[in-house]
Amino acid sequence: MGPIGASIKTRWWQVGLDFTWERRQELYRNHETISSIPWLFGAPVLYTTNIDVMRQIISVGQTRSTFIKSPESVVGGGLYGENVLTTEGNEWRKHRRIVGPAFGNSLYQLVWDQSLQTYRDMVAGEGWSGKKSVEVPTLQDATFKFALIVLGVCAFGFDFNWASPLASPGGDMSVQEAMRTVIDKWIFIIFAPGWLKSLPFPSFKHTLKAYAQLECFMQEQVKLRREEIRGHAAGEYKRKDAFSMLVQANESDENAKNNLSDRDLIGNVFVMLFAGHETTAHTLAATLALLAVTLDAQDEVLQQIIDVVGWDRDPEFGDYHNLNKALAAFYEALRLFPAAYMLVREPNKDFVLDIPNPRGQEGTQPCPLPKGTWTLIDMIGLQRNPRYFEDPEEYRPSRWHTMPNDSELFTGFSIGSRACIGRKFATTEAIAFLTMFLRDWKVEPLLQAGETVDSWKKRVLDANVQFTLSCNTVPVRFTRRERP
Ligand code: HEM
């Protein structure tokens, strides 16, 4: 599928990006692993929705991986330099060794605190404070801004808040605006040819300026942090954002050949925005959309929030493990709307996969794959596979109420050593947000004139498949809960 094919929706004669969503009912009716062979040109592609096949491809439990990420699938993540998402083998280990320690409890504590603060700023900033009821035609406007601020503060260490974007030194564009522009326009920045970029359209100039300013700002931040760290005795450095922790880990390694360059450091901070912004914002919106039309599940989450936190005190990070019903509501939304809907790999040598026989039949079949075959883990099909989930099309958060932390049945963040490094960042943010939000507000669908809840579901709970997957625009009404 080329860029033109990708931009056209799936039809009988055309496979678009939304192909695995549109055909999800029929594609895997007989087999969980299938291959597609293009009519005219192109190479065959293997699709799988089976967890055992996924484990072989993701190389769970193996130290050396035969399957690598297809370079085309990670090109956007490398916008500001190589990083933990885009690299493989020893290079990936080097990045992960520096980036890994940043993702610990002090970061999650910061994410928790910042999520509470951002929620309060949002309610005040949007003018919802004194209101009994609020209509929000596009919930994603709020979740995107929320996720951007939390990432800006906790990953980049910027001083963002809801009302006042930080001004960029030496430039007239705020850092928040530059971040948002780069993340919205990364396809243009990477793929547009030089001649197109040089055309004098204001929007092109704005995008390129945002890209350059963000880079310049991040370079200054590396320098600033390095000076700060060198000026502090070990253990006394106070910044807990991921960027600072990364520079600190890089500085503390005596073996300079293992260290990351400034460009790699910037690449690794940027990739958190790239991998963590849309994914988290979409999943939060989908969670509230699904809870809006599943009121018994919403009541169950609220009841646990009240049992654990009560009506008055602020939730604390220590409550995280007792708020598993909010987490389950988020996981179940991610199961139905997997933001990362396709994991793309290719074997770096000829390989034979063991494909389990269809459901109800024992044994496996060998499937030889030539080196370089595109091998796609279809997260839509896998997370709706009836082998693993009863009534897979139903939103049922209780599936996850008793799930152990290390269960591989939950694949929304992938599994194995290349699984999402930001998983706990995202779930901490989600639980803090949902706890504050659902304690204050009941969420319901905002219906158009003459619309029923069922037609709202058809309209809203359909997928919008782009670079990430989300449900459609979510219109909702919040009604303030009566406190006892
Ligand atoms: C709901 C939110 C999120 C979802 C659904 C999600 C999903 C995923 C998935 C499926 C992968 C594996 C991709 C692959 O193997 O091709 C991944 C990797 C990654 N994610 Fe996330 N992610 C989320 C949030 C975040 C956040 C908040 C961050 C950072 C703060 C983040 C940073 C990363 C990074 C750096 C990788 C690459 C890890 C590696 O290859 O070692 N993600 N994510």
Short mmCIF file of C-alpha atoms and ligand atoms in Angstrom, two decimals:
data_model
loop_
_atom_site.label_atom_id
_atom_site.label_comp_id
_atom_site.label_asym_id
_atom_site.label_seq_id
_atom_site.Cartn_x
_atom_site.Cartn_y
_atom_site.Cartn_z
CA MET A 1 0.00 0.00 0.00
CA GLY A 2 1.56 3.30 -1.07
CA PRO A 3 0.81 6.75 0.36
CA ILE A 4 -2.05 7.24 -2.15
CA GLY A 5 -3.61 3.87 -1.36
CA ALA A 6 -3.26 4.60 2.35
CA SER A 7 -5.21 7.82 2.03
CA ILE A 8 -8.24 6.18 0.33
CA LYS A 9 -10.74 4.29 2.44
CA THR A 10 -11.17 0.54 1.93
CA ARG A 11 -13.44 -0.43 -1.00
CA TRP A 12 -14.02 -3.78 -2.76
CA TRP A 13 -11.23 -2.85 -5.20
CA GLN A 14 -8.90 -1.11 -2.74
CA VAL A 15 -7.13 -1.90 0.53
CA GLY A 16 -6.86 1.25 2.68
CA LEU A 17 -5.39 1.81 6.14
CA ASP A 18 -8.77 0.89 7.65
CA PHE A 19 -8.82 -2.50 5.90
CA THR A 20 -8.40 -4.63 9.05
CA TRP A 21 -11.16 -2.65 10.78
CA GLU A 22 -13.65 -2.70 7.89
CA ARG A 23 -13.14 -6.41 7.20
CA ARG A 24 -12.70 -7.51 10.82
CA GLN A 25 -15.85 -9.68 10.84
CA GLU A 26 -14.90 -11.73 7.80
CA LEU A 27 -11.07 -11.70 7.50
CA TYR A 28 -10.33 -14.28 10.19
CA ARG A 29 -13.55 -16.30 10.08
CA ASN A 30 -11.65 -19.50 9.17
CA HIS A 31 -8.01 -18.79 10.04
CA GLU A 32 -6.28 -16.58 12.61
CA THR A 33 -3.22 -16.12 10.40
CA ILE A 34 -3.67 -15.24 6.74
CA SER A 35 -1.61 -13.85 3.90
CA SER A 36 -2.60 -11.27 1.31
CA ILE A 37 -1.27 -11.38 -2.22
CA PRO A 38 -1.61 -8.14 -4.22
CA TRP A 39 -3.41 -8.32 -7.59
CA LEU A 40 -0.95 -6.43 -9.71
CA PHE A 41 2.30 -5.66 -7.93
CA GLY A 42 3.84 -5.69 -4.46
CA ALA A 43 4.87 -8.54 -2.17
CA PRO A 44 2.73 -10.90 -0.05
CA VAL A 45 2.06 -9.83 3.55
CA LEU A 46 1.28 -12.07 6.51
CA TYR A 47 -1.38 -10.99 9.05
CA THR A 48 -1.86 -12.69 12.39
CA THR A 49 -4.34 -12.43 15.26
CA ASN A 50 -2.91 -15.32 17.28
CA ILE A 51 -0.96 -14.63 20.48
CA ASP A 52 1.36 -17.65 20.05
CA VAL A 53 2.34 -16.40 16.60
CA MET A 54 2.75 -12.89 18.02
CA ARG A 55 5.12 -14.30 20.65
CA GLN A 56 7.30 -15.83 17.92
CA ILE A 57 7.37 -12.60 15.92
CA ILE A 58 7.97 -10.30 18.89
CA SER A 59 10.59 -12.87 20.03
CA VAL A 60 9.26 -13.09 23.59
CA GLY A 61 11.80 -14.76 25.87
CA GLN A 62 14.64 -14.70 23.34
CA THR A 63 17.78 -12.62 23.65
CA ARG A 64 18.31 -12.18 19.92
CA SER A 65 15.43 -11.29 17.66
CA THR A 66 15.02 -12.60 14.12
CA PHE A 67 12.24 -10.14 13.40
CA ILE A 68 13.05 -6.44 13.20
CA LYS A 69 10.76 -3.44 12.96
CA SER A 70 10.24 -2.54 9.32
CA PRO A 71 12.05 0.79 8.86
CA GLU A 72 8.98 2.33 7.12
CA SER A 73 6.89 1.71 10.25
CA VAL A 74 9.11 3.76 12.59
CA VAL A 75 10.29 6.56 10.33
CA GLY A 76 8.23 9.25 12.13
CA GLY A 77 9.72 8.31 15.50
CA GLY A 78 13.19 9.24 14.23
CA LEU A 79 12.31 12.86 13.42
CA TYR A 80 14.87 14.24 15.89
CA GLY A 81 17.38 11.39 15.93
CA GLU A 82 17.68 7.66 16.63
CA ASN A 83 16.03 6.37 19.77
CA VAL A 84 14.65 3.43 21.69
CA LEU A 85 11.68 3.05 19.30
CA THR A 86 13.61 3.12 16.03
CA THR A 87 16.75 1.08 16.75
CA GLU A 88 17.46 -2.66 16.88
CA GLY A 89 19.94 -5.07 18.49
CA ASN A 90 22.92 -3.62 20.36
CA GLU A 91 22.03 -0.08 19.39
CA TRP A 92 18.55 -0.54 20.94
CA ARG A 93 20.12 -2.02 24.12
CA LYS A 94 22.31 1.09 24.42
CA HIS A 95 19.29 3.40 24.16
CA ARG A 96 17.15 1.31 26.49
CA ARG A 97 19.91 1.22 29.16
CA ILE A 98 19.87 5.02 29.34
CA VAL A 99 16.12 5.52 28.86
CA GLY A 100 14.91 2.64 31.08
CA PRO A 101 15.88 4.15 34.48
CA ALA A 102 13.86 7.31 33.76
CA PHE A 103 10.69 5.21 33.89
CA GLY A 104 10.49 4.59 37.62
CA ASN A 105 8.37 5.58 40.59
CA SER A 106 9.59 9.15 40.85
CA LEU A 107 8.46 9.79 37.26
CA TYR A 108 5.10 8.10 37.92
CA GLN A 109 4.61 10.17 41.07
CA LEU A 110 5.19 13.28 38.94
CA VAL A 111 2.74 12.02 36.30
CA TRP A 112 0.13 11.40 38.99
CA ASP A 113 0.52 14.85 40.58
CA GLN A 114 0.60 16.60 37.23
CA SER A 115 -2.53 14.76 36.01
CA LEU A 116 -4.48 15.95 39.08
CA GLN A 117 -3.22 19.51 38.55
CA THR A 118 -3.98 19.49 34.83
CA TYR A 119 -7.48 18.15 35.48
CA ARG A 120 -8.15 21.05 37.87
CA ASP A 121 -6.69 23.58 35.42
CA MET A 122 -8.84 22.11 32.66
CA VAL A 123 -12.06 22.44 34.67
CA ALA A 124 -11.19 26.04 35.58
CA GLY A 125 -9.79 26.95 32.16
CA GLU A 126 -12.76 25.56 30.24
CA GLY A 127 -15.20 27.43 32.51
CA TRP A 128 -16.79 24.22 33.88
CA SER A 129 -16.19 25.07 37.56
CA GLY A 130 -19.57 26.40 38.66
CA LYS A 131 -21.65 24.47 36.13
CA LYS A 132 -24.13 21.66 36.77
CA SER A 133 -23.89 20.37 33.24
CA VAL A 134 -21.48 20.84 30.34
CA GLU A 135 -21.81 19.92 26.67
CA VAL A 136 -18.58 18.96 24.93
CA PRO A 137 -19.01 18.42 21.18
CA THR A 138 -15.46 17.07 20.66
CA LEU A 139 -14.06 15.34 23.71
CA GLN A 140 -10.75 14.75 21.91
CA ASP A 141 -10.00 18.51 22.08
CA ALA A 142 -9.76 18.14 25.85
CA THR A 143 -7.95 14.77 25.96
CA PHE A 144 -5.33 15.88 23.39
CA LYS A 145 -4.55 19.05 25.34
CA PHE A 146 -4.52 17.11 28.60
CA ALA A 147 -2.08 14.48 27.28
CA LEU A 148 0.16 17.14 25.71
CA ILE A 149 0.48 19.08 28.96
CA VAL A 150 1.22 15.97 31.02
CA LEU A 151 3.89 14.90 28.51
CA GLY A 152 5.27 18.45 28.28
CA VAL A 153 5.75 18.63 32.04
CA CYS A 154 6.64 15.03 32.89
CA ALA A 155 8.60 13.90 29.84
CA PHE A 156 10.19 17.20 28.72
CA GLY A 157 10.27 19.08 32.04
CA PHE A 158 8.61 22.14 30.48
CA ASP A 159 6.55 24.51 32.56
CA PHE A 160 3.21 24.01 30.76
CA ASN A 161 -0.25 24.62 32.07
CA TRP A 162 -3.75 24.80 30.62
CA ALA A 163 -4.00 28.58 30.42
CA SER A 164 -0.60 29.95 29.60
CA PRO A 165 1.71 28.28 27.10
CA LEU A 166 5.42 28.76 27.78
CA ALA A 167 7.10 31.31 25.49
CA SER A 168 10.07 30.10 23.52
CA PRO A 169 13.23 32.14 24.14
CA GLY A 170 14.27 34.02 21.01
CA GLY A 171 11.16 33.07 19.04
CA ASP A 172 7.57 34.19 18.77
CA MET A 173 6.10 30.71 18.84
CA SER A 174 5.36 29.04 22.17
CA VAL A 175 6.99 25.68 22.85
CA GLN A 176 3.58 24.17 23.36
CA GLU A 177 2.52 25.38 19.93
CA ALA A 178 5.76 24.13 18.36
CA MET A 179 5.27 20.69 19.95
CA ARG A 180 1.69 20.47 18.77
CA THR A 181 2.58 21.60 15.24
CA VAL A 182 5.44 19.11 14.89
CA ILE A 183 3.36 16.22 16.17
CA ASP A 184 0.42 17.15 13.90
CA LYS A 185 2.54 17.73 10.79
CA TRP A 186 5.31 15.13 11.09
CA ILE A 187 4.29 13.43 7.84
CA PHE A 188 4.85 16.71 5.95
CA ILE A 189 8.18 17.31 7.71
CA ILE A 190 9.51 13.87 6.79
CA PHE A 191 8.01 13.14 3.41
CA ALA A 192 7.51 16.47 1.63
CA PRO A 193 10.26 17.01 -0.98
CA GLY A 194 12.53 20.06 -0.61
CA TRP A 195 10.87 21.98 -3.48
CA LEU A 196 7.45 21.65 -1.83
CA LYS A 197 8.79 22.79 1.53
CA SER A 198 10.32 25.86 -0.09
CA LEU A 199 6.97 27.12 -1.49
CA PRO A 200 5.95 30.33 0.29
CA PHE A 201 2.74 29.04 1.94
CA PRO A 202 2.35 30.39 5.50
CA SER A 203 1.31 26.98 6.88
CA PHE A 204 4.46 25.30 5.42
CA LYS A 205 6.67 28.04 6.87
CA HIS A 206 4.95 27.74 10.22
CA THR A 207 5.51 23.95 10.31
CA LEU A 208 9.20 24.18 9.41
CA LYS A 209 9.74 26.96 11.92
CA ALA A 210 8.07 24.86 14.62
CA TYR A 211 10.36 21.93 13.78
CA ALA A 212 13.52 24.09 13.93
CA GLN A 213 12.47 25.91 17.10
CA LEU A 214 11.63 22.75 18.97
CA GLU A 215 15.03 21.30 18.09
CA CYS A 216 16.77 24.48 19.18
CA PHE A 217 14.82 24.54 22.43
CA MET A 218 15.60 20.89 23.21
CA GLN A 219 19.31 21.48 22.52
CA GLU A 220 19.31 24.36 25.00
CA GLN A 221 17.54 22.14 27.51
CA VAL A 222 20.19 19.39 27.22
CA LYS A 223 22.91 21.97 27.91
CA LEU A 224 21.00 23.50 30.80
CA ARG A 225 20.35 20.15 32.44
CA ARG A 226 23.93 19.01 31.97
CA GLU A 227 25.16 22.16 33.73
CA GLU A 228 22.61 21.72 36.52
CA ILE A 229 23.55 18.06 37.03
CA ARG A 230 27.27 18.84 37.10
CA GLY A 231 26.57 21.57 39.68
CA HIS A 232 24.84 19.15 42.08
CA ALA A 233 26.30 16.44 44.27
CA ALA A 234 25.07 12.91 43.39
CA GLY A 235 21.62 12.30 44.86
CA GLU A 236 20.82 15.99 45.26
CA TYR A 237 19.45 16.66 41.79
CA LYS A 238 15.77 17.43 42.15
CA ARG A 239 14.22 17.34 38.66
CA LYS A 240 12.22 14.15 38.10
CA ASP A 241 11.00 14.59 34.51
CA ALA A 242 12.11 11.93 32.01
CA PHE A 243 14.35 14.33 30.04
CA SER A 244 16.38 15.27 33.14
CA MET A 245 16.61 11.66 34.31
CA LEU A 246 17.89 10.66 30.89
CA VAL A 247 20.61 13.33 30.85
CA GLN A 248 21.51 12.31 34.39
CA ALA A 249 21.80 8.61 33.45
CA ASN A 250 23.92 9.57 30.45
CA GLU A 251 26.22 11.74 32.58
CA SER A 252 26.67 9.16 35.31
CA ASP A 253 27.99 6.42 33.01
CA GLU A 254 31.75 6.51 33.27
CA ASN A 255 32.18 4.49 30.13
CA ALA A 256 31.74 7.32 27.61
CA LYS A 257 31.57 5.01 24.60
CA ASN A 258 28.21 3.70 25.87
CA ASN A 259 26.78 7.18 26.20
CA LEU A 260 24.22 8.75 23.91
CA SER A 261 25.00 11.83 21.84
CA ASP A 262 22.99 15.02 22.41
CA ARG A 263 21.03 14.23 19.26
CA ASP A 264 20.19 10.74 20.58
CA LEU A 265 19.07 12.25 23.90
CA ILE A 266 16.77 14.63 22.05
CA GLY A 267 15.55 11.77 19.83
CA ASN A 268 14.61 9.77 22.91
CA VAL A 269 12.70 12.61 24.52
CA PHE A 270 10.89 13.45 21.32
CA VAL A 271 9.85 9.83 20.79
CA MET A 272 7.92 9.97 24.07
CA LEU A 273 5.79 12.70 22.55
CA PHE A 274 5.50 10.81 19.28
CA ALA A 275 4.60 7.47 20.88
CA GLY A 276 2.72 8.73 23.92
CA HIS A 277 0.56 11.67 22.87
CA GLU A 278 -2.06 10.46 20.39
CA THR A 279 -2.15 6.97 21.88
CA THR A 280 -3.02 8.19 25.38
CA ALA A 281 -5.36 10.97 24.22
CA HIS A 282 -7.33 8.62 21.96
CA THR A 283 -7.63 5.91 24.59
CA LEU A 284 -8.87 8.37 27.24
CA ALA A 285 -11.51 9.65 24.80
CA ALA A 286 -12.57 6.08 23.88
CA THR A 287 -12.78 5.12 27.58
CA LEU A 288 -15.17 7.98 28.36
CA ALA A 289 -17.18 7.33 25.17
CA LEU A 290 -17.65 3.68 26.10
CA LEU A 291 -18.45 4.46 29.74
CA ALA A 292 -21.02 7.03 28.54
CA VAL A 293 -23.04 4.24 26.95
CA THR A 294 -22.28 1.54 29.57
CA LEU A 295 -23.67 3.17 32.69
CA ASP A 296 -23.45 0.06 34.90
CA ALA A 297 -19.69 -0.10 34.23
CA GLN A 298 -19.39 3.66 34.92
CA ASP A 299 -21.24 3.21 38.25
CA GLU A 300 -18.97 0.31 39.19
CA VAL A 301 -15.83 2.40 38.59
CA LEU A 302 -17.32 5.31 40.55
CA GLN A 303 -18.26 3.04 43.46
CA GLN A 304 -14.67 1.83 43.76
CA ILE A 305 -13.35 5.40 43.58
CA ILE A 306 -15.63 6.37 46.46
CA ASP A 307 -14.74 3.24 48.48
CA VAL A 308 -11.01 3.87 48.06
CA VAL A 309 -10.69 7.66 47.98
CA GLY A 310 -14.04 8.98 49.24
CA TRP A 311 -15.63 12.24 48.05
CA ASP A 312 -13.25 14.77 49.54
CA ARG A 313 -9.59 13.91 49.63
CA ASP A 314 -7.26 13.97 46.63
CA PRO A 315 -6.41 10.55 45.25
CA GLU A 316 -2.80 9.62 45.94
CA PHE A 317 -0.35 7.65 43.82
CA GLY A 318 -0.45 5.02 46.59
CA ASP A 319 -4.14 4.39 45.66
CA TYR A 320 -3.13 3.27 42.13
CA HIS A 321 -3.34 -0.47 42.86
CA ASN A 322 -6.71 -0.16 44.59
CA LEU A 323 -8.28 1.61 41.63
CA ASN A 324 -8.12 -1.40 39.34
CA LYS A 325 -11.65 -0.82 38.01
CA ALA A 326 -10.66 2.51 36.45
CA LEU A 327 -7.65 0.71 34.97
CA ALA A 328 -9.90 -2.08 33.66
CA ALA A 329 -12.19 0.50 32.00
CA PHE A 330 -9.12 1.98 30.25
CA TYR A 331 -7.71 -1.44 29.23
CA GLU A 332 -11.04 -2.57 27.83
CA ALA A 333 -11.32 0.62 25.73
CA LEU A 334 -7.79 -0.02 24.46
CA ARG A 335 -8.75 -3.62 23.62
CA LEU A 336 -11.63 -2.42 21.42
CA PHE A 337 -9.78 0.61 19.99
CA PRO A 338 -6.07 -0.31 19.94
CA ALA A 339 -4.29 2.99 19.28
CA ALA A 340 -1.26 1.06 17.97
CA TYR A 341 -3.39 -1.14 15.71
CA MET A 342 -0.67 -2.81 13.68
CA LEU A 343 2.80 -3.99 14.75
CA VAL A 344 4.97 -4.34 11.67
CA ARG A 345 7.97 -6.66 11.57
CA GLU A 346 10.10 -8.46 9.01
CA PRO A 347 12.48 -11.44 9.48
CA ASN A 348 16.16 -10.61 8.91
CA LYS A 349 16.67 -14.15 7.52
CA ASP A 350 14.42 -16.94 6.19
CA PHE A 351 12.30 -18.21 9.08
CA VAL A 352 9.64 -20.85 9.71
CA LEU A 353 6.71 -19.83 11.91
CA ASP A 354 4.62 -22.42 13.77
CA ILE A 355 1.01 -21.53 13.08
CA PRO A 356 -1.54 -23.08 15.48
CA ASN A 357 -4.40 -24.89 13.74
CA PRO A 358 -7.83 -23.20 13.80
CA ARG A 359 -9.76 -23.15 17.07
CA GLY A 360 -10.88 -26.59 18.21
CA GLN A 361 -8.05 -28.38 16.38
CA GLU A 362 -4.81 -29.47 18.06
CA GLY A 363 -1.34 -28.97 16.58
CA THR A 364 0.48 -26.46 14.39
CA GLN A 365 1.45 -26.02 10.73
CA PRO A 366 4.87 -24.77 9.59
CA CYS A 367 4.78 -21.51 7.60
CA PRO A 368 8.06 -20.63 5.83
CA LEU A 369 8.69 -16.88 5.55
CA PRO A 370 11.37 -15.55 3.22
CA LYS A 371 13.69 -12.88 4.65
CA GLY A 372 12.07 -9.43 4.53
CA THR A 373 8.40 -10.60 4.39
CA TRP A 374 6.14 -8.01 5.98
CA THR A 375 4.59 -9.67 8.99
CA LEU A 376 1.76 -7.74 10.60
CA ILE A 377 0.32 -8.35 14.05
CA ASP A 378 -3.25 -7.17 13.63
CA MET A 379 -4.18 -5.81 17.05
CA ILE A 380 -7.82 -5.21 16.05
CA GLY A 381 -8.29 -8.85 15.11
CA LEU A 382 -6.14 -10.20 17.95
CA GLN A 383 -7.91 -8.21 20.64
CA ARG A 384 -11.32 -9.26 19.28
CA ASN A 385 -10.32 -12.89 18.71
CA PRO A 386 -13.03 -15.17 20.19
CA ARG A 387 -10.33 -17.69 21.14
CA TYR A 388 -9.31 -15.27 23.92
CA PHE A 389 -12.40 -13.16 24.60
CA GLU A 390 -15.99 -14.19 25.17
CA ASP A 391 -18.39 -11.84 23.32
CA PRO A 392 -15.39 -9.96 21.93
CA GLU A 393 -17.38 -7.04 20.49
CA GLU A 394 -18.78 -6.13 23.92
CA TYR A 395 -17.29 -3.46 26.18
CA ARG A 396 -16.88 -5.41 29.41
CA PRO A 397 -14.21 -3.95 31.76
CA SER A 398 -14.81 -6.74 34.29
CA ARG A 399 -12.69 -9.02 32.05
CA TRP A 400 -9.64 -7.34 33.51
CA HIS A 401 -10.67 -7.08 37.17
CA THR A 402 -8.63 -10.03 38.29
CA MET A 403 -5.90 -9.97 35.66
CA PRO A 404 -2.35 -10.42 37.01
CA ASN A 405 0.04 -7.59 36.08
CA ASP A 406 2.19 -9.76 33.86
CA SER A 407 -0.66 -11.35 31.87
CA GLU A 408 0.18 -11.51 28.18
CA LEU A 409 -3.51 -11.62 27.31
CA PHE A 410 -3.47 -7.86 27.47
CA THR A 411 -1.54 -6.93 24.35
CA GLY A 412 -2.51 -3.25 23.87
CA PHE A 413 1.00 -2.16 24.88
CA SER A 414 2.59 -5.17 23.15
CA ILE A 415 4.48 -7.87 25.06
CA GLY A 416 8.10 -8.97 25.60
CA SER A 417 11.22 -6.83 25.74
CA ARG A 418 10.06 -4.39 23.02
CA ALA A 419 6.76 -3.71 24.77
CA CYS A 420 5.78 -0.12 25.48
CA ILE A 421 8.17 1.55 27.90
CA GLY A 422 5.49 4.18 28.60
CA ARG A 423 2.80 1.74 29.74
CA LYS A 424 2.83 2.73 33.39
CA PHE A 425 3.21 6.40 32.47
CA ALA A 426 -0.02 6.09 30.43
CA THR A 427 -1.94 4.04 33.00
CA THR A 428 -0.88 6.33 35.87
CA GLU A 429 -2.10 9.35 33.92
CA ALA A 430 -5.32 7.55 32.98
CA ILE A 431 -6.19 6.39 36.51
CA ALA A 432 -5.45 9.81 38.03
CA PHE A 433 -7.58 11.51 35.36
CA LEU A 434 -10.48 9.04 35.46
CA THR A 435 -10.59 9.11 39.27
CA MET A 436 -10.81 12.89 39.42
CA PHE A 437 -13.16 13.15 36.46
CA LEU A 438 -15.66 10.38 37.25
CA ARG A 439 -15.95 11.45 40.88
CA ASP A 440 -17.05 14.91 39.72
CA TRP A 441 -19.06 14.11 36.61
CA LYS A 442 -21.45 11.59 35.13
CA VAL A 443 -20.68 11.24 31.44
CA GLU A 444 -23.42 10.58 28.89
CA PRO A 445 -23.71 10.73 25.09
CA LEU A 446 -24.58 14.12 23.62
CA LEU A 447 -27.28 13.22 21.09
CA GLN A 448 -28.15 15.13 17.94
CA ALA A 449 -31.80 16.09 17.37
CA GLY A 450 -33.80 12.88 16.94
CA GLU A 451 -30.79 10.63 17.53
CA THR A 452 -31.05 7.50 19.71
CA VAL A 453 -28.27 6.11 21.90
CA ASP A 454 -27.92 3.22 19.46
CA SER A 455 -27.38 5.53 16.51
CA TRP A 456 -24.91 7.59 18.60
CA LYS A 457 -22.99 4.35 19.20
CA LYS A 458 -22.95 3.56 15.46
CA ARG A 459 -21.76 7.08 14.66
CA VAL A 460 -19.16 7.46 17.41
CA LEU A 461 -17.92 3.96 18.18
CA ASP A 462 -16.64 3.39 14.67
CA ALA A 463 -12.91 3.54 14.02
CA ASN A 464 -11.02 6.44 12.53
CA VAL A 465 -7.87 4.77 11.24
CA GLN A 466 -4.91 7.03 10.52
CA PHE A 467 -1.39 6.73 11.83
CA THR A 468 -3.03 5.65 15.10
CA LEU A 469 -6.53 4.27 15.59
CA SER A 470 -9.26 6.03 17.52
CA CYS A 471 -13.02 6.12 17.67
CA ASN A 472 -14.76 8.96 15.83
CA THR A 473 -15.29 12.44 17.31
CA VAL A 474 -16.87 11.94 20.75
CA PRO A 475 -19.72 14.35 21.68
CA VAL A 476 -20.63 14.05 25.38
CA ARG A 477 -22.52 15.73 28.19
CA PHE A 478 -21.03 15.90 31.70
CA THR A 479 -23.45 16.28 34.60
CA ARG A 480 -22.05 17.25 37.99
CA ARG A 481 -22.58 14.53 40.58
CA GLU A 482 -24.47 15.36 43.77
CA ARG A 483 -22.11 14.88 46.71
CA PRO A 484 -23.64 13.37 49.84
C1 HEM B 1 -2.38 4.31 25.71
C2 HEM B 1 -1.15 4.72 25.47
C3 HEM B 1 -0.11 3.92 24.75
C4 HEM B 1 -0.23 2.82 23.93
C5 HEM B 1 -1.50 2.10 23.51
C6 HEM B 1 1.10 2.43 23.53
C7 HEM B 1 1.38 1.32 22.74
C8 HEM B 1 2.65 0.91 22.40
C9 HEM B 1 2.96 -0.27 21.64
C10 HEM B 1 1.94 -1.29 21.12
C11 HEM B 1 4.30 -0.33 21.49
C12 HEM B 1 5.11 -1.39 20.73
C13 HEM B 1 5.29 -0.93 19.29
C14 HEM B 1 6.00 -1.94 18.41
O1 HEM B 1 6.59 -2.87 18.91
O2 HEM B 1 5.96 -1.77 17.19
C15 HEM B 1 4.86 0.83 22.14
C16 HEM B 1 6.21 1.14 22.20
C17 HEM B 1 6.72 2.28 22.79
N1 HEM B 1 6.01 3.24 23.50
FE1 HEM B 1 4.02 3.23 23.87
N2 HEM B 1 2.00 3.31 24.07
C18 HEM B 1 1.31 4.22 24.84
C19 HEM B 1 1.84 5.26 25.58
C20 HEM B 1 3.18 5.59 25.63
C21 HEM B 1 3.74 6.67 26.41
C22 HEM B 1 2.93 7.58 27.34
C23 HEM B 1 5.09 6.70 26.13
C24 HEM B 1 6.17 7.60 26.68
C25 HEM B 1 6.01 8.47 27.65
C26 HEM B 1 5.37 5.63 25.19
C27 HEM B 1 6.61 5.33 24.68
C28 HEM B 1 6.89 4.21 23.91
C29 HEM B 1 8.23 3.89 23.44
C30 HEM B 1 9.50 4.72 23.67
C31 HEM B 1 8.13 2.68 22.74
C32 HEM B 1 9.27 1.88 22.09
C33 HEM B 1 9.81 0.88 23.12
C34 HEM B 1 10.91 -0.03 22.55
O3 HEM B 1 10.87 -0.35 21.36
O4 HEM B 1 11.77 -0.45 23.35
N3 HEM B 1 4.19 4.98 24.92
N4 HEM B 1 3.84 1.57 22.69
#
